[in-house]
PDB file of C-alpha atoms in Angstrom:
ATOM      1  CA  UNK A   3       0.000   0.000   0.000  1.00 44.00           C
ATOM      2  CA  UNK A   4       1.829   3.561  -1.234  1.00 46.00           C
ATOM      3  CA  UNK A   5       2.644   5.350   2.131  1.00 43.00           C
ATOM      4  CA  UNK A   6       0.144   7.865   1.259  1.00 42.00           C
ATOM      5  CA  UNK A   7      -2.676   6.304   0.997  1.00 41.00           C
ATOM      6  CA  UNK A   8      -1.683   4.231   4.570  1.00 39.00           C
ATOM      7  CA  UNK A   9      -1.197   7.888   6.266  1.00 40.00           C
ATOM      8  CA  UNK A  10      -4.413   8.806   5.055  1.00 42.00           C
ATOM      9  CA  UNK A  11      -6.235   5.543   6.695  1.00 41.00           C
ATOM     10  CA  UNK A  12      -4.659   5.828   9.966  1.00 37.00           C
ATOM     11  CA  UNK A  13      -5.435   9.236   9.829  1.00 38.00           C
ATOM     12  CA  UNK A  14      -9.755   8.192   9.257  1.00 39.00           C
ATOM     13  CA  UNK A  15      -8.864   5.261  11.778  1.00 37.00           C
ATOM     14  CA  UNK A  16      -7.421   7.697  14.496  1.00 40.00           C
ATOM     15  CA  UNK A  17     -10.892  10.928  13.703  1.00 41.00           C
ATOM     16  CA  UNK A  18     -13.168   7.688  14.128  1.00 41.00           C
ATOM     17  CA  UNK A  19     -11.818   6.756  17.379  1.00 38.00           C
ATOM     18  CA  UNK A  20     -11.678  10.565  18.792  1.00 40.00           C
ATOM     19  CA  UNK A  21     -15.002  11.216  17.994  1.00 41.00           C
ATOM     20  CA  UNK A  22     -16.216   7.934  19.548  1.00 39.00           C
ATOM     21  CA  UNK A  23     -14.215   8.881  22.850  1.00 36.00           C
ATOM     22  CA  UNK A  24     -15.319  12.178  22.642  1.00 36.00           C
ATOM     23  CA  UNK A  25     -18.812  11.452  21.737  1.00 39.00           C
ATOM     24  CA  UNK A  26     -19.143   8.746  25.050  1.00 39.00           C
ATOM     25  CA  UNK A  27     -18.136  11.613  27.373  1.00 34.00           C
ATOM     26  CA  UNK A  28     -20.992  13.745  26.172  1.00 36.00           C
ATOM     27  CA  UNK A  29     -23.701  10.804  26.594  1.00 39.00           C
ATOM     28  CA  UNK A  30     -22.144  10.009  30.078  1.00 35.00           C
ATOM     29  CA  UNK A  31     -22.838  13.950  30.677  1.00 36.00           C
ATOM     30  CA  UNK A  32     -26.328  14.608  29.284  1.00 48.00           C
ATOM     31  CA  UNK A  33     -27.722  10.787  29.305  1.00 58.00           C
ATOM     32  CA  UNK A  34     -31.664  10.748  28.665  1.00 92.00           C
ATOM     33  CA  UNK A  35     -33.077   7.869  26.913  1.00 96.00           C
ATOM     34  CA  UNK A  36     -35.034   6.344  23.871  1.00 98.00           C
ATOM     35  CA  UNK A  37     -37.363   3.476  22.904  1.00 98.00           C
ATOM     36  CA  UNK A  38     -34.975   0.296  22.565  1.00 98.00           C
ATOM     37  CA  UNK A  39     -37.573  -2.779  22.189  1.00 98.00           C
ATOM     38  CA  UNK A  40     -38.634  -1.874  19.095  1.00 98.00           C
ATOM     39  CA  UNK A  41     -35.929  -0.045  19.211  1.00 98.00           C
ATOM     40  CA  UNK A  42     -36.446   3.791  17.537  1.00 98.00           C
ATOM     41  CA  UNK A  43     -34.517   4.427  14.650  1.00 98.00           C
ATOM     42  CA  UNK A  44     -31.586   6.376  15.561  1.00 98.00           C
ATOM     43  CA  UNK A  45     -31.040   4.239  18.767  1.00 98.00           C
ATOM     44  CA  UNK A  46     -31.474   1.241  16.218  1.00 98.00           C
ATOM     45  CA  UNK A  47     -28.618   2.710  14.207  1.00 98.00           C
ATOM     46  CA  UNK A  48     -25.941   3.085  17.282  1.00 98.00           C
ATOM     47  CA  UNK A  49     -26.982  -0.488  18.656  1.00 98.00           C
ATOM     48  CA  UNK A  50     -26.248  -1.710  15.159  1.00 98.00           C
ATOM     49  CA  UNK A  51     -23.504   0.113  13.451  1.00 98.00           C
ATOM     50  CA  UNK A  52     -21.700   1.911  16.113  1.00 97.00           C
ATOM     51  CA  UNK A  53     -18.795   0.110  16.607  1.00 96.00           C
ATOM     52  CA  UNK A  54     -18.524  -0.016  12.784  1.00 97.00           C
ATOM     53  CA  UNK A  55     -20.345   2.772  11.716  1.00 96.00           C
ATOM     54  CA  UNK A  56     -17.758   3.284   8.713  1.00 95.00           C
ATOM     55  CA  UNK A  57     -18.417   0.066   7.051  1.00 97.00           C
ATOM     56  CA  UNK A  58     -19.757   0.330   3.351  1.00 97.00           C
ATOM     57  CA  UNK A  59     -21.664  -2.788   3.658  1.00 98.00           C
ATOM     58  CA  UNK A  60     -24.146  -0.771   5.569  1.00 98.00           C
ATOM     59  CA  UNK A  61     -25.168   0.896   2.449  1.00 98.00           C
ATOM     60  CA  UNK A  62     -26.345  -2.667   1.410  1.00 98.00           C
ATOM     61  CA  UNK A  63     -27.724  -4.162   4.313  1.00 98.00           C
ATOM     62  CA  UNK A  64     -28.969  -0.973   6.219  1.00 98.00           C
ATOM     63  CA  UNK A  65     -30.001   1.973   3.716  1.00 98.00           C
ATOM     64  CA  UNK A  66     -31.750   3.720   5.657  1.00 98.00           C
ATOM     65  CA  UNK A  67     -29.076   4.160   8.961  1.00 98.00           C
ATOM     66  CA  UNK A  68     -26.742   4.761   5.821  1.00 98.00           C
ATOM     67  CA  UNK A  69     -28.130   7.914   4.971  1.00 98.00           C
ATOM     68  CA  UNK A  70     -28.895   8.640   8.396  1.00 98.00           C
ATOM     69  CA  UNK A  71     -25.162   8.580   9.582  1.00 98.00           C
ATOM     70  CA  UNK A  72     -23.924  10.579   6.723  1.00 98.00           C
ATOM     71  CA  UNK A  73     -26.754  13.085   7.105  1.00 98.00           C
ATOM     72  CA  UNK A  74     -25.314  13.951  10.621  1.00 98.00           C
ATOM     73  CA  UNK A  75     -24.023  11.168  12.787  1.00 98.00           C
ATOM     74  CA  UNK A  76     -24.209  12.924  16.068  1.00 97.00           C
ATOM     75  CA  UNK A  77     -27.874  12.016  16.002  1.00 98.00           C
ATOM     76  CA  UNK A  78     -26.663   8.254  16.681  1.00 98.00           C
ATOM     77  CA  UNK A  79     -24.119   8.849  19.384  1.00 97.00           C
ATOM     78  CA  UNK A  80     -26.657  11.207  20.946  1.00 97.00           C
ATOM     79  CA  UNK A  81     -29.515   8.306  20.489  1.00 97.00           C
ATOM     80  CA  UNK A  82     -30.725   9.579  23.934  1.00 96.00           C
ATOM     81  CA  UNK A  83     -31.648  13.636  23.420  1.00 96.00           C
ATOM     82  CA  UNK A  84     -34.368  13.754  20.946  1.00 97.00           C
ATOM     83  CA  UNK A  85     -36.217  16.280  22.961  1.00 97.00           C
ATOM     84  CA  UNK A  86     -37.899  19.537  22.710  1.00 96.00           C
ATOM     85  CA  UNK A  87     -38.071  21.864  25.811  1.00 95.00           C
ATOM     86  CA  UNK A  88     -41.376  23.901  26.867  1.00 94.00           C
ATOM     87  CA  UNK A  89     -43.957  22.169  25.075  1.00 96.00           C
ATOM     88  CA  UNK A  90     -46.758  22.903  27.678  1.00 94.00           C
ATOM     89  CA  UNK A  91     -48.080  19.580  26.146  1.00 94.00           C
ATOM     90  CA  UNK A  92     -49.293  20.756  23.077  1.00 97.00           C
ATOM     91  CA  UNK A  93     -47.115  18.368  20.998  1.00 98.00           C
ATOM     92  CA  UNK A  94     -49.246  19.254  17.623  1.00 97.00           C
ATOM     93  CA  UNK A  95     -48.229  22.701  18.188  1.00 97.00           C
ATOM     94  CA  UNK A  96     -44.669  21.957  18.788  1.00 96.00           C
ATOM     95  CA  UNK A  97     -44.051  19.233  15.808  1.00 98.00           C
ATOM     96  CA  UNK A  98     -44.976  20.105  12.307  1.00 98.00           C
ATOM     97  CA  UNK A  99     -46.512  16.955  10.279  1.00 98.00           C
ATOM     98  CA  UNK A 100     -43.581  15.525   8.406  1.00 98.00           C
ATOM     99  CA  UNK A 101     -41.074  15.821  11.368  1.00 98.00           C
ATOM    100  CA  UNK A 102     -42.422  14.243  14.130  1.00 98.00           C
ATOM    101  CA  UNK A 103     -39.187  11.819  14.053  1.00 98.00           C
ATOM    102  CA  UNK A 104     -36.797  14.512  14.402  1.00 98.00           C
ATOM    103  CA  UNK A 105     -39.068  16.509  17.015  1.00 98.00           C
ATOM    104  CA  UNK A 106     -39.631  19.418  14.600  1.00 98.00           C
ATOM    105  CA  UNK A 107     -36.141  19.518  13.911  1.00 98.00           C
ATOM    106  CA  UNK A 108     -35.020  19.679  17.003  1.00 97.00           C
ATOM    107  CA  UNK A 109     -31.353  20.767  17.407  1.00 92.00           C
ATOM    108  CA  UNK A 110     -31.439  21.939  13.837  1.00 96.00           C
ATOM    109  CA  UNK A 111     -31.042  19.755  11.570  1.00 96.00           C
ATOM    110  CA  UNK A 112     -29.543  16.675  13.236  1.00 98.00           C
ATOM    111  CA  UNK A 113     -32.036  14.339  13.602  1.00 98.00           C
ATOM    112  CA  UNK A 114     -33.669  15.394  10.362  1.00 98.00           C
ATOM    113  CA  UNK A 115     -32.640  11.973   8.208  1.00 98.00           C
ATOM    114  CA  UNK A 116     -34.920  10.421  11.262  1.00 98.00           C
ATOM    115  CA  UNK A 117     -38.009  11.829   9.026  1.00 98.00           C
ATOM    116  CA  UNK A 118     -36.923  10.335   5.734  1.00 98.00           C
ATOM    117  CA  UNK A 119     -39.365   7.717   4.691  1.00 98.00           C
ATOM    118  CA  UNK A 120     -37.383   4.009   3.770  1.00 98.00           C
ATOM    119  CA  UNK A 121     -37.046   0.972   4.469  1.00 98.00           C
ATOM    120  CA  UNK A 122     -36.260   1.281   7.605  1.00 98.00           C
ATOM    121  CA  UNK A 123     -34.994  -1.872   9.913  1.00 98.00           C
ATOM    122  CA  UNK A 124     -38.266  -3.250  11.136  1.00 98.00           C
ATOM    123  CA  UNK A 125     -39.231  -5.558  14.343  1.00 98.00           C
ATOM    124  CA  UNK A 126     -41.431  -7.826  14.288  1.00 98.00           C
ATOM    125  CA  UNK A 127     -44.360  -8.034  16.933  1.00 98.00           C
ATOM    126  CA  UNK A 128     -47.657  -9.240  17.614  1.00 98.00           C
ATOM    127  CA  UNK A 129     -50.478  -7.029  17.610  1.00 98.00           C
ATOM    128  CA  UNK A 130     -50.324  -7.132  21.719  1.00 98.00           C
ATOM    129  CA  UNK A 131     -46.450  -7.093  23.162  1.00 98.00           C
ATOM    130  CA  UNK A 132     -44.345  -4.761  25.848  1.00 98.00           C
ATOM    131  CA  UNK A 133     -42.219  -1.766  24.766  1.00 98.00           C
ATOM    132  CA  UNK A 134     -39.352  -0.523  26.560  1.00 98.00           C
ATOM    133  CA  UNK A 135     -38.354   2.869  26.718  1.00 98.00           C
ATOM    134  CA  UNK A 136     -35.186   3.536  28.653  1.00 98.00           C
ATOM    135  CA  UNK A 137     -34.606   5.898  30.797  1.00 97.00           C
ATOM    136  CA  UNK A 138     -30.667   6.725  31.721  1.00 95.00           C
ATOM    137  CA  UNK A 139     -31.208   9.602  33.493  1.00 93.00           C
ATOM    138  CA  UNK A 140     -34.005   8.083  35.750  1.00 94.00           C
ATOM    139  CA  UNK A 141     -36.522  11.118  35.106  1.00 93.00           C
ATOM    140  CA  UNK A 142     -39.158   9.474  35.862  1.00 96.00           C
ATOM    141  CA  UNK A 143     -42.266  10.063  33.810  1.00 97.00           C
ATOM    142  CA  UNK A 144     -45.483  12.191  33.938  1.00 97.00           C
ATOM    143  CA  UNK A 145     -46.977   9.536  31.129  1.00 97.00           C
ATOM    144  CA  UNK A 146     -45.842   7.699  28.050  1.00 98.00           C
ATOM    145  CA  UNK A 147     -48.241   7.748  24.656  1.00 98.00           C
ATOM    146  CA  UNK A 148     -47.572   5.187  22.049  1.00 98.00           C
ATOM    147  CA  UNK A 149     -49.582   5.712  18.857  1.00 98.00           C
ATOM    148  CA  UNK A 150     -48.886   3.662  15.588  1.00 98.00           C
ATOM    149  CA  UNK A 151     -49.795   4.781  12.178  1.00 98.00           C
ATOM    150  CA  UNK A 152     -53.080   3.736  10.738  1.00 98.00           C
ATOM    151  CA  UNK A 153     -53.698   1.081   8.114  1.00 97.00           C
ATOM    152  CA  UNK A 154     -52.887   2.239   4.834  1.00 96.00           C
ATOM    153  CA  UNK A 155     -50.384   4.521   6.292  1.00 98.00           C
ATOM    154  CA  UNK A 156     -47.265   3.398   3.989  1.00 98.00           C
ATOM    155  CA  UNK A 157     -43.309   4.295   5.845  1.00 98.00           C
ATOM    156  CA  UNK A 158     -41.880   3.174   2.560  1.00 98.00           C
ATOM    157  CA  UNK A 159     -43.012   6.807   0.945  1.00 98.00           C
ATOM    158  CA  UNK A 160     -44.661   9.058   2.982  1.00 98.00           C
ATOM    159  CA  UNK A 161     -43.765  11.404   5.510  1.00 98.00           C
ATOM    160  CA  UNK A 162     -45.453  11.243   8.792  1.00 98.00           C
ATOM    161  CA  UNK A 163     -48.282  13.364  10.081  1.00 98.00           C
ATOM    162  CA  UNK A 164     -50.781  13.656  13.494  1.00 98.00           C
ATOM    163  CA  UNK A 165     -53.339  12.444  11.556  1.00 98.00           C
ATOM    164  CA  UNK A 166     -51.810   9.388  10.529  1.00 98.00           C
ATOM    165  CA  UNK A 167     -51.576   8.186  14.106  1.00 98.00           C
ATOM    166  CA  UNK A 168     -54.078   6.439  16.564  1.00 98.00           C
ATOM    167  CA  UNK A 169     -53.062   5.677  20.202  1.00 98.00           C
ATOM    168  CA  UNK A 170     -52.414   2.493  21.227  1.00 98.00           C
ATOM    169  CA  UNK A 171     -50.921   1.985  24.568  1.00 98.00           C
ATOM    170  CA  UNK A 172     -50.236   4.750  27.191  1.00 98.00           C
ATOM    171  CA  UNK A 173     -48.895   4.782  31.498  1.00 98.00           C
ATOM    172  CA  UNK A 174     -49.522   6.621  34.184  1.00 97.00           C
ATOM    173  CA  UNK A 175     -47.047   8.578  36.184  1.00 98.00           C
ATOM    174  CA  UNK A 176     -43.485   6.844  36.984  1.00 97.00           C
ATOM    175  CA  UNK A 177     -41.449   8.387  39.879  1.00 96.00           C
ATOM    176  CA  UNK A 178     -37.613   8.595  39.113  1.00 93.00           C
ATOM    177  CA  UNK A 179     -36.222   5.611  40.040  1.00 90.00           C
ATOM    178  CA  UNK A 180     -39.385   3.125  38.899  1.00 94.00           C
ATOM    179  CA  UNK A 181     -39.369   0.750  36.632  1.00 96.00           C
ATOM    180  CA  UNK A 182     -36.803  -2.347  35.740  1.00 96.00           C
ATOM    181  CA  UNK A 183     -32.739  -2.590  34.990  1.00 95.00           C
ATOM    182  CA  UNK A 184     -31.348  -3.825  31.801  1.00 95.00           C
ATOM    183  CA  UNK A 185     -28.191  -6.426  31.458  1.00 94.00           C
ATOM    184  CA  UNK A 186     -26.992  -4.081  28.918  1.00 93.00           C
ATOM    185  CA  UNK A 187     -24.099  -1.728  30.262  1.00 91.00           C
ATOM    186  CA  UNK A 188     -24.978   0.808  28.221  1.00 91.00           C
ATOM    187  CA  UNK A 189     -28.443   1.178  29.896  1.00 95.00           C
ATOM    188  CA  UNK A 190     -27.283   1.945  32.717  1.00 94.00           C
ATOM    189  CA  UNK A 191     -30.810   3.974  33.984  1.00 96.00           C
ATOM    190  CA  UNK A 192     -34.202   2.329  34.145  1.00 97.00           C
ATOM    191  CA  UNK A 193     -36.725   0.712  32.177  1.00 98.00           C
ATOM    192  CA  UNK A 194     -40.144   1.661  31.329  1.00 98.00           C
ATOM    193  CA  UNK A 195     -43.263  -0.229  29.616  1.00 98.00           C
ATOM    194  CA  UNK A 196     -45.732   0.346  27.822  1.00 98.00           C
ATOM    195  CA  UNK A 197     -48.389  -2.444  26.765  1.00 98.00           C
ATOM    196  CA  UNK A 198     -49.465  -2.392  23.592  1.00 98.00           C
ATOM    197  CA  UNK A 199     -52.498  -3.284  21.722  1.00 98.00           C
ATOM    198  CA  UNK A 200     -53.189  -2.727  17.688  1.00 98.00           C
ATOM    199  CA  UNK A 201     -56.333  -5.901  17.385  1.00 97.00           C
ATOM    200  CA  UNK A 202     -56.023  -6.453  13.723  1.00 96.00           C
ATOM    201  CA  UNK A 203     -53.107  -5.206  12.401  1.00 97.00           C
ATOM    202  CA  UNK A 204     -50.651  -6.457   9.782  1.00 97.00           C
ATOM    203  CA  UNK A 205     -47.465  -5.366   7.890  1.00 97.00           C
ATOM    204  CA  UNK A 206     -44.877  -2.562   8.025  1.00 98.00           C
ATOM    205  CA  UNK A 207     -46.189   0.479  10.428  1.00 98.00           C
ATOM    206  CA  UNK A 208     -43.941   3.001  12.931  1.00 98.00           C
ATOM    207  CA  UNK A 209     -44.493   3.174  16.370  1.00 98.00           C
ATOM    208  CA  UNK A 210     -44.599   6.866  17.746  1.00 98.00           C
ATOM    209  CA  UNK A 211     -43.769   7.253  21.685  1.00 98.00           C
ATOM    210  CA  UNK A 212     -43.865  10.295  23.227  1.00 98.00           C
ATOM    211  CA  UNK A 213     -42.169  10.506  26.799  1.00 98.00           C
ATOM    212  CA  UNK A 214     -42.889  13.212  28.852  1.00 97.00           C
ATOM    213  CA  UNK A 215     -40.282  13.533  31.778  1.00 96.00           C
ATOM    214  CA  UNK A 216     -40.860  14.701  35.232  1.00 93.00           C
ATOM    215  CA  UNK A 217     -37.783  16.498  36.117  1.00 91.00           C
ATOM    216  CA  UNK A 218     -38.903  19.161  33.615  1.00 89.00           C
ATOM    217  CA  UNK A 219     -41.065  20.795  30.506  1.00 91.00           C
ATOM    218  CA  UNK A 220     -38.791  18.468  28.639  1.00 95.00           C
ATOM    219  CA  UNK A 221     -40.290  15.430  26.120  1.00 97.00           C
ATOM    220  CA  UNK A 222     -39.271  12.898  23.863  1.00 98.00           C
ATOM    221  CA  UNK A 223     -40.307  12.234  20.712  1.00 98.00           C
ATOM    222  CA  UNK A 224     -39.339   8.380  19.506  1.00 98.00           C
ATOM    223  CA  UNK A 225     -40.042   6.573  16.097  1.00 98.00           C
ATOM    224  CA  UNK A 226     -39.978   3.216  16.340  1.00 98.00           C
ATOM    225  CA  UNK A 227     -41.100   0.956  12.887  1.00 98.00           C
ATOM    226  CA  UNK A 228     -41.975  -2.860  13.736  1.00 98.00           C
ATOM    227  CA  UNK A 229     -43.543  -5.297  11.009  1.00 98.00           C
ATOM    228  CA  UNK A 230     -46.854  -7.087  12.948  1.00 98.00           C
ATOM    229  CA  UNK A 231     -46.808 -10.321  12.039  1.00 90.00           C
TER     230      UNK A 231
END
């Protein structure tokens, strides 16, 4: 291999591992959470392709988190802060139809490839089943809302709006501290459910979770797309 072209690998090899480190320390500093069974789509990405997010067989076998990482790949190491701040809980207000993935864009535009419609990489469930939302931070929660998007509703092309979605599963208040540890070490906060019931579904549809903390005016907004089977 010309020494060039070595100097210039060692050189992506050494920026790959910097931003990784430095990328850790800010999730160890600002740690919040996401869904992560179905998993939501930028979490989905990290879990997958963060130790190897520079591999061009992702192009191939994961389209979707391929564009996604080269739109802006801080919105996979920072899989836990898709938030928006003082929504009063008028989430319609807050999130324009066609962004409700990226929050309305929150943080400008990095979390914006979140909204493109694709193939994304799809769980499979039954029409009744648990999600998990973590929480890192332990927050606590005044409520969770999961809606999915209504038959004939089709991810593969179309943008998502408020009036594609019906509620399907919803909790109560969670003090800081509730709910159930993970084996993971990279969860290192608790675990939330939601049960969730869609009688008569079938196919490709996203899951939309919206977690309202308790520490503050301060909510998540989580796509998560499953395949019921």
């Amino acid at each position: 291999m010309p020494i060039t072209r070595m100097l210039r690998r060692l050189l992506l090899v050494a920026a790959a591992a910097m931003l990784v480190l430095t990328t850790g320390l800010v999730e160890t500093a600002s740690a919040h959470g996401s869904t992560v069974n179905p998993p939501s789509r930028n979490y989905g990405c990290w879990k997958r392709w963060g130790s190897d997010f520079q591999n061009p067989i992702m192009a191939t076998q994961d389209p979707m988190c391929w564009q996604a990482w080269n739109a802006d790949s801080t919105a996979m190491w920072n899989w836990n802060g898709l938030y928006r701040e003082n929504v009063q809980g008028n989430h319609q207000a807050a999130i324009p139809d066609g962004t409700l993935c990226s929050a309305g864009n929150t943080g400008g535009t990095r979390y914006s490839a979140l909204d493109t419609p694709g193939a994304w990489t799809a769980q499979t469930v039954s029409t009744s089943f648990t999600l998990r939302m973590h929480d890192q931070a332990q927050h606590g929660a005044d409520y969770l809302l999961t809606y999915v998007t209504r038959p004939g509703f089709n991810p593969l092309t179309q943008r998502m709006g408020w009036g594609d979605l019906q509620l399907v599963g919803q909790t109560g208040v969670i003090p800081p501290g509730g709910g159930q540890t993970e084996s993971d070490p990279a969860l290192n906060g608790r675990t939330y459910t939601v049960n969730v019931n869609a009688p008569g579904r079938t196919g490709r549809a996203v899951l939309y979770t919206i977690w309202k903390a308790s520490h503050a005016d301060q909510v998540y907004y989580l796509c998560s797309d499953v395949i019921f089977a």
